Amino acid sequence: MFGGSYDYNQRGTDDIEPSQGVNFTNGGQAFNGPNGMDVREYTFYRHRYGFVGSADYKLGQGSLIYLRGLFSHFLDNGED
């Protein structure tokens, strides 16, 4: 027996991350904390494919020989 699969998808994601910096209280004391945000957009290109195979042979009464294999490959590329 032999089989295989292939998948390609292009997905995007939006990411909001707080920006860190020095802030001041009303009393003038400085502290580190979030003072803004970064909005990032990412695009992912994902390729996935694989193959599987299996073979068996009955040698005689009570004995069997078999061979099985699996190959899988995944590519994950992205850009912002």
Short mmCIF file of N, CA and C in Angstrom, two decimals:
data_model
loop_
_atom_site.label_atom_id
_atom_site.label_comp_id
_atom_site.label_asym_id
_atom_site.label_seq_id
_atom_site.Cartn_x
_atom_site.Cartn_y
_atom_site.Cartn_z
N MET A 1 0.84 -1.17 0.00
CA MET A 1 0.00 0.00 0.00
C MET A 1 0.89 1.23 0.00
N PHE A 2 0.35 2.28 -0.58
CA PHE A 2 1.10 3.53 -0.66
C PHE A 2 0.12 4.70 -0.54
N GLY A 3 0.53 5.75 0.12
CA GLY A 3 -0.33 6.92 0.26
C GLY A 3 0.49 8.17 0.41
N GLY A 4 -0.16 9.30 0.24
CA GLY A 4 0.53 10.57 0.37
C GLY A 4 -0.44 11.70 0.62
N SER A 5 0.10 12.82 1.05
CA SER A 5 -0.73 14.00 1.28
C SER A 5 0.10 15.26 1.02
N TYR A 6 -0.61 16.35 0.70
CA TYR A 6 0.01 17.64 0.45
C TYR A 6 -0.93 18.73 0.94
N ASP A 7 -0.36 19.75 1.56
CA ASP A 7 -1.16 20.87 2.04
C ASP A 7 -0.34 22.15 1.90
N TYR A 8 -0.97 23.20 1.42
CA TYR A 8 -0.37 24.53 1.36
C TYR A 8 -1.39 25.52 1.87
N ASN A 9 -0.96 26.39 2.75
CA ASN A 9 -1.85 27.46 3.16
C ASN A 9 -1.05 28.73 3.40
N GLN A 10 -1.72 29.82 3.19
CA GLN A 10 -1.14 31.14 3.41
C GLN A 10 -2.06 31.84 4.39
N ARG A 11 -1.55 32.05 5.57
CA ARG A 11 -2.37 32.67 6.61
C ARG A 11 -1.71 33.95 7.09
N GLY A 12 -2.51 34.81 7.60
CA GLY A 12 -2.01 36.04 8.18
C GLY A 12 -2.45 36.15 9.62
N THR A 13 -1.70 36.90 10.38
CA THR A 13 -2.06 37.13 11.77
C THR A 13 -1.69 38.56 12.14
N ASP A 14 -2.48 39.15 12.97
CA ASP A 14 -2.19 40.49 13.50
C ASP A 14 -1.76 40.34 14.95
N ASP A 15 -0.74 41.07 15.31
CA ASP A 15 -0.17 40.95 16.65
C ASP A 15 -0.07 42.34 17.25
N ILE A 16 -0.55 42.51 18.45
CA ILE A 16 -0.44 43.78 19.17
C ILE A 16 0.45 43.53 20.38
N GLU A 17 1.56 44.27 20.45
CA GLU A 17 2.52 44.10 21.54
C GLU A 17 2.71 45.44 22.24
N PRO A 18 2.72 45.43 23.58
CA PRO A 18 2.96 46.68 24.29
C PRO A 18 4.42 47.12 24.15
N SER A 19 4.63 48.43 24.02
CA SER A 19 5.98 48.99 23.98
C SER A 19 6.37 49.37 25.40
N GLN A 20 7.59 49.03 25.79
CA GLN A 20 8.07 49.34 27.13
C GLN A 20 8.86 50.64 27.11
N GLY A 21 8.78 51.37 28.19
CA GLY A 21 9.53 52.62 28.30
C GLY A 21 9.45 53.17 29.71
N VAL A 22 10.04 54.33 29.90
CA VAL A 22 10.05 54.98 31.20
C VAL A 22 8.81 55.87 31.30
N ASN A 23 8.07 55.69 32.37
CA ASN A 23 6.88 56.50 32.65
C ASN A 23 7.10 57.27 33.96
N PHE A 24 6.31 58.29 34.18
CA PHE A 24 6.44 59.09 35.38
C PHE A 24 5.09 59.17 36.08
N THR A 25 5.12 59.09 37.40
CA THR A 25 3.91 59.25 38.20
C THR A 25 3.61 60.74 38.35
N ASN A 26 2.48 61.06 38.96
CA ASN A 26 2.12 62.47 39.20
C ASN A 26 3.11 63.13 40.14
N GLY A 27 3.75 62.36 40.96
CA GLY A 27 4.75 62.89 41.90
C GLY A 27 6.13 63.02 41.28
N GLY A 28 6.30 62.64 40.01
CA GLY A 28 7.59 62.79 39.34
C GLY A 28 8.51 61.58 39.44
N GLN A 29 8.05 60.48 40.03
CA GLN A 29 8.89 59.29 40.13
C GLN A 29 8.83 58.51 38.82
N ALA A 30 9.99 58.01 38.40
CA ALA A 30 10.08 57.25 37.15
C ALA A 30 9.89 55.76 37.42
N PHE A 31 9.23 55.07 36.51
CA PHE A 31 9.09 53.62 36.57
C PHE A 31 9.02 53.07 35.16
N ASN A 32 9.47 51.83 34.99
CA ASN A 32 9.40 51.15 33.70
C ASN A 32 8.03 50.49 33.55
N GLY A 33 7.45 50.64 32.38
CA GLY A 33 6.15 50.04 32.13
C GLY A 33 5.71 50.32 30.71
N PRO A 34 4.56 49.76 30.33
CA PRO A 34 4.06 49.98 28.97
C PRO A 34 3.66 51.44 28.75
N ASN A 35 4.06 51.98 27.60
CA ASN A 35 3.68 53.36 27.29
C ASN A 35 3.23 53.51 25.84
N GLY A 36 2.93 52.43 25.18
CA GLY A 36 2.47 52.46 23.80
C GLY A 36 2.24 51.05 23.31
N MET A 37 2.02 50.93 22.00
CA MET A 37 1.82 49.59 21.45
C MET A 37 2.34 49.53 20.02
N ASP A 38 2.78 48.35 19.65
CA ASP A 38 3.20 48.06 18.28
C ASP A 38 2.18 47.13 17.67
N VAL A 39 1.68 47.48 16.49
CA VAL A 39 0.77 46.61 15.74
C VAL A 39 1.57 45.99 14.61
N ARG A 40 1.62 44.67 14.57
CA ARG A 40 2.40 43.95 13.56
C ARG A 40 1.48 43.01 12.79
N GLU A 41 1.73 42.92 11.51
CA GLU A 41 0.98 42.01 10.64
C GLU A 41 1.97 41.01 10.04
N TYR A 42 1.65 39.74 10.14
CA TYR A 42 2.51 38.69 9.64
C TYR A 42 1.76 37.85 8.61
N THR A 43 2.49 37.34 7.63
CA THR A 43 1.95 36.41 6.65
C THR A 43 2.80 35.14 6.70
N PHE A 44 2.15 34.00 6.79
CA PHE A 44 2.84 32.71 6.86
C PHE A 44 2.55 31.90 5.61
N TYR A 45 3.58 31.25 5.10
CA TYR A 45 3.46 30.34 3.97
C TYR A 45 3.87 28.96 4.47
N ARG A 46 2.94 28.05 4.54
CA ARG A 46 3.23 26.73 5.09
C ARG A 46 2.96 25.65 4.05
N HIS A 47 4.00 24.87 3.80
CA HIS A 47 3.92 23.72 2.90
C HIS A 47 4.12 22.46 3.75
N ARG A 48 3.27 21.49 3.52
CA ARG A 48 3.40 20.23 4.27
C ARG A 48 3.08 19.10 3.30
N TYR A 49 3.97 18.11 3.26
CA TYR A 49 3.70 16.94 2.44
C TYR A 49 4.31 15.71 3.09
N GLY A 50 3.76 14.56 2.75
CA GLY A 50 4.24 13.33 3.33
C GLY A 50 3.85 12.13 2.49
N PHE A 51 4.57 11.07 2.72
CA PHE A 51 4.33 9.80 2.02
C PHE A 51 4.39 8.67 3.04
N VAL A 52 3.62 7.65 2.79
CA VAL A 52 3.61 6.48 3.65
C VAL A 52 3.52 5.24 2.76
N GLY A 53 4.18 4.18 3.18
CA GLY A 53 4.13 2.94 2.42
C GLY A 53 4.18 1.73 3.34
N SER A 54 3.62 0.67 2.89
CA SER A 54 3.59 -0.56 3.68
C SER A 54 3.53 -1.76 2.74
N ALA A 55 4.28 -2.77 3.09
CA ALA A 55 4.24 -4.03 2.34
C ALA A 55 4.40 -5.18 3.32
N ASP A 56 3.69 -6.26 3.08
CA ASP A 56 3.86 -7.45 3.92
C ASP A 56 3.77 -8.70 3.05
N TYR A 57 4.39 -9.75 3.54
CA TYR A 57 4.43 -11.01 2.81
C TYR A 57 4.40 -12.15 3.82
N LYS A 58 3.53 -13.11 3.58
CA LYS A 58 3.43 -14.27 4.46
C LYS A 58 4.39 -15.33 3.95
N LEU A 59 5.43 -15.61 4.76
CA LEU A 59 6.45 -16.58 4.38
C LEU A 59 5.95 -18.02 4.49
N GLY A 60 5.15 -18.24 5.45
CA GLY A 60 4.63 -19.59 5.68
C GLY A 60 3.67 -19.56 6.85
N GLN A 61 3.31 -20.74 7.31
CA GLN A 61 2.40 -20.87 8.44
C GLN A 61 3.05 -20.27 9.69
N GLY A 62 2.47 -19.20 10.21
CA GLY A 62 2.97 -18.60 11.45
C GLY A 62 4.12 -17.62 11.28
N SER A 63 4.49 -17.28 10.06
CA SER A 63 5.57 -16.30 9.89
C SER A 63 5.17 -15.26 8.84
N LEU A 64 5.56 -14.04 9.14
CA LEU A 64 5.18 -12.89 8.31
C LEU A 64 6.34 -11.90 8.30
N ILE A 65 6.60 -11.32 7.17
CA ILE A 65 7.60 -10.28 7.06
C ILE A 65 6.90 -9.02 6.55
N TYR A 66 7.30 -7.88 7.09
CA TYR A 66 6.65 -6.64 6.66
C TYR A 66 7.67 -5.49 6.64
N LEU A 67 7.35 -4.48 5.88
CA LEU A 67 8.16 -3.28 5.77
C LEU A 67 7.22 -2.09 5.76
N ARG A 68 7.50 -1.12 6.63
CA ARG A 68 6.67 0.08 6.70
C ARG A 68 7.56 1.31 6.74
N GLY A 69 7.11 2.37 6.10
CA GLY A 69 7.89 3.59 6.08
C GLY A 69 7.01 4.82 6.10
N LEU A 70 7.59 5.91 6.60
CA LEU A 70 6.88 7.17 6.69
C LEU A 70 7.87 8.30 6.44
N PHE A 71 7.48 9.26 5.62
CA PHE A 71 8.27 10.46 5.38
C PHE A 71 7.34 11.65 5.48
N SER A 72 7.77 12.68 6.21
CA SER A 72 6.97 13.89 6.36
C SER A 72 7.90 15.10 6.32
N HIS A 73 7.45 16.16 5.65
CA HIS A 73 8.26 17.36 5.53
C HIS A 73 7.36 18.58 5.73
N PHE A 74 7.84 19.56 6.51
CA PHE A 74 7.07 20.75 6.83
C PHE A 74 7.96 21.97 6.65
N LEU A 75 7.51 22.93 5.84
CA LEU A 75 8.21 24.20 5.65
C LEU A 75 7.33 25.32 6.18
N ASP A 76 7.90 26.16 7.01
CA ASP A 76 7.16 27.28 7.62
C ASP A 76 7.95 28.56 7.38
N ASN A 77 7.48 29.37 6.45
CA ASN A 77 8.12 30.64 6.13
C ASN A 77 7.17 31.78 6.45
N GLY A 78 7.72 32.86 6.93
CA GLY A 78 6.87 34.00 7.27
C GLY A 78 7.57 35.31 6.97
N GLU A 79 6.76 36.33 6.85
CA GLU A 79 7.30 37.68 6.65
C GLU A 79 6.40 38.66 7.37
N ASP A 80 6.98 39.78 7.73
CA ASP A 80 6.18 40.80 8.40
C ASP A 80 6.19 42.09 7.62
#
